[in-house]
Coordinates of C-alpha atoms in Angstrom, one line a residue:
X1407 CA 66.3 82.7 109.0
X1408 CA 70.1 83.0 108.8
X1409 CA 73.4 84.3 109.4
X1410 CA 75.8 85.5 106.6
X1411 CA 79.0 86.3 106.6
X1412 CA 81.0 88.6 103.6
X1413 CA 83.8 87.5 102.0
X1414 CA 86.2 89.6 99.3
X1415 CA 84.2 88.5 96.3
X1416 CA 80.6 89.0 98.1
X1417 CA 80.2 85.7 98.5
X1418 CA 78.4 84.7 101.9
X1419 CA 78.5 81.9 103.9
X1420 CA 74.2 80.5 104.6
X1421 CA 72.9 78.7 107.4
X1422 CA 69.1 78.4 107.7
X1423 CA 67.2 78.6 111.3
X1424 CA 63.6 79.2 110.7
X1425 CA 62.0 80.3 114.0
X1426 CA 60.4 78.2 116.3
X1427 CA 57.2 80.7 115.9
X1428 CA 56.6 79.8 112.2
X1429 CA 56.8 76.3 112.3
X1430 CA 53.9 76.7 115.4
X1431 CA 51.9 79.3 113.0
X1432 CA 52.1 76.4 110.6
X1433 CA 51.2 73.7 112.6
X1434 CA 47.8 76.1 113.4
X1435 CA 46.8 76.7 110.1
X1436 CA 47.5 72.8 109.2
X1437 CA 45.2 72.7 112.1
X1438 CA 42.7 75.0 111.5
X1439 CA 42.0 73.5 107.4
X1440 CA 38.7 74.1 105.9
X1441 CA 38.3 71.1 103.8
X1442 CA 36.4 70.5 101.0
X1443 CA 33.9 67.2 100.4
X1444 CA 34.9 63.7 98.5
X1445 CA 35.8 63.9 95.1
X1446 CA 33.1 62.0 93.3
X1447 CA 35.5 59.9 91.3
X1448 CA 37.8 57.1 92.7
X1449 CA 41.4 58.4 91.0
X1450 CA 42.7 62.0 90.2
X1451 CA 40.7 63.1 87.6
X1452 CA 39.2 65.8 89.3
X1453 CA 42.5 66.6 91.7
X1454 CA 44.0 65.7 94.4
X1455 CA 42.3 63.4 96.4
X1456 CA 41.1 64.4 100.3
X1457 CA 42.1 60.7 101.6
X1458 CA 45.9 61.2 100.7
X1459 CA 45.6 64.9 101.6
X1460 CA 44.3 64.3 104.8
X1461 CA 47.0 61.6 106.1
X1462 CA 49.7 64.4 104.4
X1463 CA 48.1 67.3 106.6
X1464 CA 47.7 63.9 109.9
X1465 CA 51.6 63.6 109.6
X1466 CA 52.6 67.1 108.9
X1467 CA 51.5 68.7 111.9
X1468 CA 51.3 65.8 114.1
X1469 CA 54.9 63.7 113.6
X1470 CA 57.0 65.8 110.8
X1471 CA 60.1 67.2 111.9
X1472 CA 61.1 70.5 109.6
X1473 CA 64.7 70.4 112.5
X1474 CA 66.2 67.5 110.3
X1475 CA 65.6 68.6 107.1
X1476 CA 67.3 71.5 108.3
X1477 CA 70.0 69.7 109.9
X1478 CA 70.5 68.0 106.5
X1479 CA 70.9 71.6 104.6
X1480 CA 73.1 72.9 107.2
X1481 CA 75.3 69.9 107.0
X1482 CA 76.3 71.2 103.9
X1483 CA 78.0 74.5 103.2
X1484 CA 75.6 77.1 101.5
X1485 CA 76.4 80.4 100.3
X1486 CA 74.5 83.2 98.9
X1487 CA 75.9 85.9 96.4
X1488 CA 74.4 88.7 94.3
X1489 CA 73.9 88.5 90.9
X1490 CA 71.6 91.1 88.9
X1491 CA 70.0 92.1 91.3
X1492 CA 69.1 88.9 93.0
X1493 CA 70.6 86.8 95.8
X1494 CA 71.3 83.7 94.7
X1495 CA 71.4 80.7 97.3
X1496 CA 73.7 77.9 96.2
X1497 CA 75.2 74.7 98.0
X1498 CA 78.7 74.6 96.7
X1499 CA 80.5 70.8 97.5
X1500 CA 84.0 70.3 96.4
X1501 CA 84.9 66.5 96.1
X1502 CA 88.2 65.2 97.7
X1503 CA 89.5 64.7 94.6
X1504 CA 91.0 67.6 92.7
X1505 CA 90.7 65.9 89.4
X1506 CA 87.0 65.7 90.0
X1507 CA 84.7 67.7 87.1
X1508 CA 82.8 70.4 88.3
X1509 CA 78.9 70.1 87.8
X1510 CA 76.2 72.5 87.9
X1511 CA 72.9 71.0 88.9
X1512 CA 69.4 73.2 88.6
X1513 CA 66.2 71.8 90.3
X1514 CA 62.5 72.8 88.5
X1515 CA 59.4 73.0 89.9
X1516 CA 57.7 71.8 92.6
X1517 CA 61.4 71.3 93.5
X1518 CA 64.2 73.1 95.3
X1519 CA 67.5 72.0 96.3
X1520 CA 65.7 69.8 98.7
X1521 CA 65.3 67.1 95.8
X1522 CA 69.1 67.1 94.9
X1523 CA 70.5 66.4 98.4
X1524 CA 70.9 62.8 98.3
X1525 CA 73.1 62.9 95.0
X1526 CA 75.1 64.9 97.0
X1527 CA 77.3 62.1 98.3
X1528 CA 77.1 59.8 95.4
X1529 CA 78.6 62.6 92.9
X1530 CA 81.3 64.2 95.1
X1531 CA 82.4 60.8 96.8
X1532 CA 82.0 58.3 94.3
X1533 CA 84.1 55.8 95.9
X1534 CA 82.2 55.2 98.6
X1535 CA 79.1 54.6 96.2
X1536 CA 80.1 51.9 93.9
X1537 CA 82.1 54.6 91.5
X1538 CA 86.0 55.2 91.2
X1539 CA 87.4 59.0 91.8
X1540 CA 87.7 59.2 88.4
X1541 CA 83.7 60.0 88.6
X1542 CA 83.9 63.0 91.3
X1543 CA 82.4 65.8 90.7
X1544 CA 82.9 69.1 92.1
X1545 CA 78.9 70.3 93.1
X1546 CA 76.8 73.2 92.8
X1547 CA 73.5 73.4 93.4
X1548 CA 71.6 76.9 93.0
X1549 CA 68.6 77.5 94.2
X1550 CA 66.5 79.1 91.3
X1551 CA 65.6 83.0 91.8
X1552 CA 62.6 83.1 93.4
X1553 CA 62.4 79.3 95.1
X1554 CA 62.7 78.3 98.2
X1555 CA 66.6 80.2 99.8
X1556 CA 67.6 82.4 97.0
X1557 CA 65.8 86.2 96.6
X1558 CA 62.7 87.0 94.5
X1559 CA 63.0 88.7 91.4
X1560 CA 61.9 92.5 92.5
X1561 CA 61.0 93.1 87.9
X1562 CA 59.8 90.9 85.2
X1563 CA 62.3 89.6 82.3
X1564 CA 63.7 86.5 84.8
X1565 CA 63.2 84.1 82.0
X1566 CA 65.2 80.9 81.9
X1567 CA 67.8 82.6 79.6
X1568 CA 68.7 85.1 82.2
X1569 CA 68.8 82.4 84.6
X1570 CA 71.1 80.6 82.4
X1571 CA 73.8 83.3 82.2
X1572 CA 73.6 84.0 86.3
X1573 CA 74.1 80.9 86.4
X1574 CA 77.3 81.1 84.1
X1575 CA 78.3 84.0 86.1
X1576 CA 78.0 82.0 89.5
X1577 CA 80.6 79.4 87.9
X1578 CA 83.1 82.1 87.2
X1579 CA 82.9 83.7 90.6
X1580 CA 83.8 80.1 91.9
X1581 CA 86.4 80.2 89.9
X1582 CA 85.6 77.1 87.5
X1583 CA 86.8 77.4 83.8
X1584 CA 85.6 74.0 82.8
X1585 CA 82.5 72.7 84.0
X1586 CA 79.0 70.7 82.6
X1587 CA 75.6 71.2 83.6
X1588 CA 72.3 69.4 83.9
X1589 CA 68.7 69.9 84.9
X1590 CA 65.2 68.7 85.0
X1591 CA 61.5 70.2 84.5
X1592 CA 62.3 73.9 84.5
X1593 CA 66.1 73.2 85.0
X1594 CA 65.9 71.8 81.8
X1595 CA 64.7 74.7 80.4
X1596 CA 67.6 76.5 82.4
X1597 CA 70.3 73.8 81.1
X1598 CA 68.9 74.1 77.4
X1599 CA 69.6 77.9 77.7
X1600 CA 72.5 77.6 78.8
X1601 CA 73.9 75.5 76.1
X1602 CA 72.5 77.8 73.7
X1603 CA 74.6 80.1 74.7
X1604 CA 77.7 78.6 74.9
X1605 CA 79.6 80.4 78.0
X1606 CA 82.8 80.3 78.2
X1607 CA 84.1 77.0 79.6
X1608 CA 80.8 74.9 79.8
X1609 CA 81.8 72.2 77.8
X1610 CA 78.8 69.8 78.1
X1611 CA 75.4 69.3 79.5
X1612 CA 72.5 66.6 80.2
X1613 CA 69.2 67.0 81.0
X1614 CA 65.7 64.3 81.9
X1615 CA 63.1 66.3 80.2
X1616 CA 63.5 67.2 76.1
X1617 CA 62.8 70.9 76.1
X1618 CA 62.2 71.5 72.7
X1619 CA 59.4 68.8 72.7
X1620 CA 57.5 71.2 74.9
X1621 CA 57.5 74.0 72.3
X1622 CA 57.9 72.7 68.6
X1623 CA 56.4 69.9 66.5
X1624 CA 58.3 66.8 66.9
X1625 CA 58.6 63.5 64.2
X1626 CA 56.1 60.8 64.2
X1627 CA 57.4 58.6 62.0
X1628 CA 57.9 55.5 64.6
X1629 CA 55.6 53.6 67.1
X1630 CA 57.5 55.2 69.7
X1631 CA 57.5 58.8 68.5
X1632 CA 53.9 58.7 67.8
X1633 CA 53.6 56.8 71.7
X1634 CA 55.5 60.1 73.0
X1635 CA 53.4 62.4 71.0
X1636 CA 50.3 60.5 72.4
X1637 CA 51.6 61.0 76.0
X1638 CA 52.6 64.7 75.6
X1639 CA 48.7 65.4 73.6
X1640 CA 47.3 63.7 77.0
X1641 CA 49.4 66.2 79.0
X1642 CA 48.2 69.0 77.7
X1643 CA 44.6 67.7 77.6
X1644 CA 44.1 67.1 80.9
X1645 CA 47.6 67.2 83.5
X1646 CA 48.7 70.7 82.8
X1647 CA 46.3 72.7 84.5
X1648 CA 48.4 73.9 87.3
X1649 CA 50.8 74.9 84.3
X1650 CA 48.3 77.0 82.5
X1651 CA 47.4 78.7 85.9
X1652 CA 51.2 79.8 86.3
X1653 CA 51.8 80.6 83.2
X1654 CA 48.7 82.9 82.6
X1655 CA 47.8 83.7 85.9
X1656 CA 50.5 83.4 88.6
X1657 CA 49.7 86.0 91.0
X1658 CA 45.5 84.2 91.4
X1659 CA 46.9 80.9 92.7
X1660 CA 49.4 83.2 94.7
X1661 CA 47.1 83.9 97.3
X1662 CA 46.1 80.7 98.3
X1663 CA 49.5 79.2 98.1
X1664 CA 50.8 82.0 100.5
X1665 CA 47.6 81.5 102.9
X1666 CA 47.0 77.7 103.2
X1667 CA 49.6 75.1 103.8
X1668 CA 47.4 72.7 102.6
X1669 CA 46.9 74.7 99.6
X1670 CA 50.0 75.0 99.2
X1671 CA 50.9 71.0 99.1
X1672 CA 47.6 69.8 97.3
X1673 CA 49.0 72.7 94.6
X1674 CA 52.7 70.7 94.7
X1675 CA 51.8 66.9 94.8
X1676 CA 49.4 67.2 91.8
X1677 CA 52.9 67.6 89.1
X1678 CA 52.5 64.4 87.1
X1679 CA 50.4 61.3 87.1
X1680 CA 53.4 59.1 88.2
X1681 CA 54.5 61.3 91.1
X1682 CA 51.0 61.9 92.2
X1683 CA 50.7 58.2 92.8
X1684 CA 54.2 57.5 94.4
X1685 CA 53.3 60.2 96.8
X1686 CA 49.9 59.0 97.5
X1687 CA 51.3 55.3 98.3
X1688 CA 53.9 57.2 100.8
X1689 CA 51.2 58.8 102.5
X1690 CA 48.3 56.6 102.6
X1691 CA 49.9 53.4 102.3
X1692 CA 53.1 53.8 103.8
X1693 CA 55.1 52.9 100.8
X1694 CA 57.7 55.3 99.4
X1695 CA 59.2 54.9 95.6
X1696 CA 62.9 54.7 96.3
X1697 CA 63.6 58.1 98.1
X1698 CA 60.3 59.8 97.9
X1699 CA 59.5 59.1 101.2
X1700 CA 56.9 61.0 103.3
X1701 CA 59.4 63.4 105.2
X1702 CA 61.2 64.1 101.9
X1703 CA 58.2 64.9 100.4
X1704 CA 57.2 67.2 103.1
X1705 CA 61.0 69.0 103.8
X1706 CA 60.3 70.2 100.1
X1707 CA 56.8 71.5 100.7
X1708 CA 57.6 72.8 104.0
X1709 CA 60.7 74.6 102.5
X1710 CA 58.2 76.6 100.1
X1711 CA 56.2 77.3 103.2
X1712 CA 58.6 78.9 105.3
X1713 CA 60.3 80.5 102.5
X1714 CA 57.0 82.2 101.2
X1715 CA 57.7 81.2 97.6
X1716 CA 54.5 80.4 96.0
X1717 CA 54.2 83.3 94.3
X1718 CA 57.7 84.1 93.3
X1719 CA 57.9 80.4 91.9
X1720 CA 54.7 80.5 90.2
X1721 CA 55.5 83.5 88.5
X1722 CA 58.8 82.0 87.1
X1723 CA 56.4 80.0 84.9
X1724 CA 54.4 83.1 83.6
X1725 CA 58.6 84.3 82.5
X1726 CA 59.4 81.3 81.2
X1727 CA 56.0 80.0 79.3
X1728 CA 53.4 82.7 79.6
X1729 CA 52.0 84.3 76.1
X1730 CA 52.5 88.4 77.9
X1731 CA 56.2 88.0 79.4
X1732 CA 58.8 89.2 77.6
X1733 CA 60.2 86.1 76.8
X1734 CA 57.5 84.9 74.4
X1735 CA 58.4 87.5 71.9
X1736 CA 61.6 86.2 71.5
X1737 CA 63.2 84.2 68.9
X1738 CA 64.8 80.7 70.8
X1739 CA 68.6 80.6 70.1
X1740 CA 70.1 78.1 67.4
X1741 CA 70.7 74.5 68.9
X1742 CA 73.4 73.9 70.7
X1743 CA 77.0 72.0 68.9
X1744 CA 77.9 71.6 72.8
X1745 CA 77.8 68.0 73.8
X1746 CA 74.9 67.2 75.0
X1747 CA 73.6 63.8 76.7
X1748 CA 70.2 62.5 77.8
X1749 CA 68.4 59.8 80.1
X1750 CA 64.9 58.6 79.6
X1751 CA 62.7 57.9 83.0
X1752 CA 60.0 55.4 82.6
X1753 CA 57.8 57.5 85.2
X1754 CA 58.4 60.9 83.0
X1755 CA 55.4 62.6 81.6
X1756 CA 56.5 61.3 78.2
X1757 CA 59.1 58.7 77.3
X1758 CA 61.6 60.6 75.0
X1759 CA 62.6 58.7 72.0
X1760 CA 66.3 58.7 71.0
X1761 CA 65.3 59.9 67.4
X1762 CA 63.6 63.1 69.3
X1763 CA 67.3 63.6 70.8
X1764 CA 69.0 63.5 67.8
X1765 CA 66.6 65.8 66.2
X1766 CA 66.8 68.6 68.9
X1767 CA 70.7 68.3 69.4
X1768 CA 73.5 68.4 66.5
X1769 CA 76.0 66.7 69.2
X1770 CA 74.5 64.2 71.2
X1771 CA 77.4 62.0 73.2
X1772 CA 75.0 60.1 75.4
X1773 CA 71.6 58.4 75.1
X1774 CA 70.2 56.0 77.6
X1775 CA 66.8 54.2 78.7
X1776 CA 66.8 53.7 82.2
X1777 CA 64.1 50.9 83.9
X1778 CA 63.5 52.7 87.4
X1779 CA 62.9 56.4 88.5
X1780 CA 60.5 59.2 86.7
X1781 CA 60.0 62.8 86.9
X1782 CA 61.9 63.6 89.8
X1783 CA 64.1 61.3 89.0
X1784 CA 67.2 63.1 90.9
X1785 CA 65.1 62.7 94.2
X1786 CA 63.9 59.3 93.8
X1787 CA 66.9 57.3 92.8
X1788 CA 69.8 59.4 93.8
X1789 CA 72.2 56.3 93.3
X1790 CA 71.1 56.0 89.9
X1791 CA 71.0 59.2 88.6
X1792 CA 74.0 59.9 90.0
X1793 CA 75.7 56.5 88.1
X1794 CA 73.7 58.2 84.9
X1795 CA 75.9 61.6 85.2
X1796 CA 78.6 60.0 85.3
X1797 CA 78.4 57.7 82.7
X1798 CA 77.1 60.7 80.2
X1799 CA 80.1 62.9 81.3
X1800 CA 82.8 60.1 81.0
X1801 CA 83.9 61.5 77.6
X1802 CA 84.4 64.7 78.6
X1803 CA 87.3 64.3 81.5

């Protein structure tokens, strides 16, 4: 899958060459899908649906080509590097510019690093994207133990605190004593933690999903806190199942995510109402929101695939949210003073008020309502959320 080589602080250069044999293997068992009836309603109240899973399995092992999202990864200089007891896989981009900030960015689930590629350009280069070099960033983009390039977790206590501090440690091995963070969906969580605890020389962070809304009672005072609360109460009446099931019971939906690709995407694309529909349109009707296009969608899935994740990455819910994992007997650290900003996707699963910000954080520097993009926001308008980072870390330079 790839070639390393050492260097003096046991950091290793990464390239990724799956074999030709397990991209066949996959193309078979795309092939050889059992598939279930029609759903007997006409949206995705009982799942995904078998019109838009079908044209996904079509493409996939008719017309997908895994060799260019490979070619895309490759392009860019990846390193691995052991960190308690885990090897971490990280792309590592260093603008042209020397004055340029350095920025650590963690992906969630479904994601990978697959859904941060395309910010790549617009955060390292910025003058070629409308920016000024006063908006570079120096990049690095970790792949979360357990997803897609990095190792699994061989014991149980990876929550997203110890996360958090590898991830601290990874910036000092790089050398960076100043740097800011962000993250979304379980990123977040990863972000959140890390601002909690303060390491030495993170001076800010952002994130696109209000962690402590997912844990704690928040105000309803407003029309829009009590249209947030609303949204989050639907979540978790009816759009949360696979988060229940990974939470409680990671290694059950394990077997099926290792043993069916099919399984394994149906399991992926059904996230969030928004994101379920943007994909469907990409598949079925051949209409991609912004950069969620149907090859995109598919390098992520595939990456899971050939990386035999879906275990490792559905356990990181059962450490993170699940009622038995170490974790929940824990008492959450005091808010962060850090600066911290925030930007509000219409397609999110709920639509953060500003007054829920100010709540959760003592030192909010940045607050913004954007009109475009939602829950993989990163992935679907990388121009944007890249003109978003910059604009929330423009104070801290």
């Amino acid at each position: 899958m790839s070639t390393t080589v050492r260097t003096a602080i046991d950091i290793r250069s990464f390239h990724v060459d799956f074999p030709e044999e397990e991209l066949a293997e996959l193309r078979d068992r795309i092939a050889a899908t059992r598939w279930p009836s029609r759903e007997l309603v006409s949206d995705r109240s009982q799942g995904v649906q078998l019109a838009m899973l079908q044209e996904l399995a079509r493409y996939w092992e008719t017309e997908y080509d895994w060799r260019k999202a490979e070619a895309r990864l490759n392009a860019l200089a990846q390193f691995t590097t052991e960190i308690d007891g885990v090897d971490v896989h990280f792309i590592h981009v260093r603008s042209a510019h020397e004055s340029a900030l350095p920025l650590i960015m963690t992906h969630g689930w479904p994601g990978s690093v697959i859904e941060l590629l395309d910010t790549v350009g617009p955060l390292t280069d910025p003058t070629a994207h409308g920016g000024s070099a006063e908006d570079a960033f120096h990049l690095v983009l970790p792949s979360l133990p357990g997803y897609g390039l990095s190792g699994e977790p061989v014991e149980i206590g990876w929550d997203l605190g110890r996360t958090a501090r590898a991830w601290a440690e990874l910036m000092r091995r790089l050398g960076y004593t100043r740097y800011v963070a962000q993250g979304g969906d379980v990123g977040a969580g990863v972000t959140d933690a890390m601002g909690r605890q303060a390491p030495e020389g993170l001076i800010g962070i952002h994130t696109n999903l209000l962690v402590p809304a997912l844990g704690g009672t928040m105000p309803t005072n407003t029309d829009e806190e009590r249209a947030a609360a609303a949204q989050i109460a639907t979540f978790g009446q009816s759009g949360n199942g696979y988060f229940v099931e990974m939470a409680t019971r990671p290694q059950t939906i394990a077997y099926a995510l290792l043993d069916s690709p099919v399984a394994l995407a149906a399991w992926m694309v059904d996230h969030d109402t928004d994101a379920y529909y943007k994909i469907t349109r990409a598949f079925t009707d051949g209409q991609p929101s912004g950069n969620l296009t149907r090859d995109h969608i598919l390098d992520n899935v595939t990456l899971y695939w050939l990386s035999g994740t879906g275990a490792s990455t559905a356990r990181s819910y059962w450490e993170a949210y699940g009622p038995d994992a170490p974790a929940a007997s824990r008492q959450p650290l005091p808010a962060t003073t850090i600066p911290f900003a925030f930007t509000t996707f219409p397609g999110e699963i709920w639509k953060t008020p500003r007054s829920w910000v100010e709540a959760s954080y003592p030192n909010v520097i940045y607050f913004n309502e954007v009109d475009k993009g939602g829950h993989f926001a990163a992935w679907e308008e990388p121009e944007l959320f890249a003109t978003e980072l910059r604009r929330a870390f423009s104070s801290l330079r």
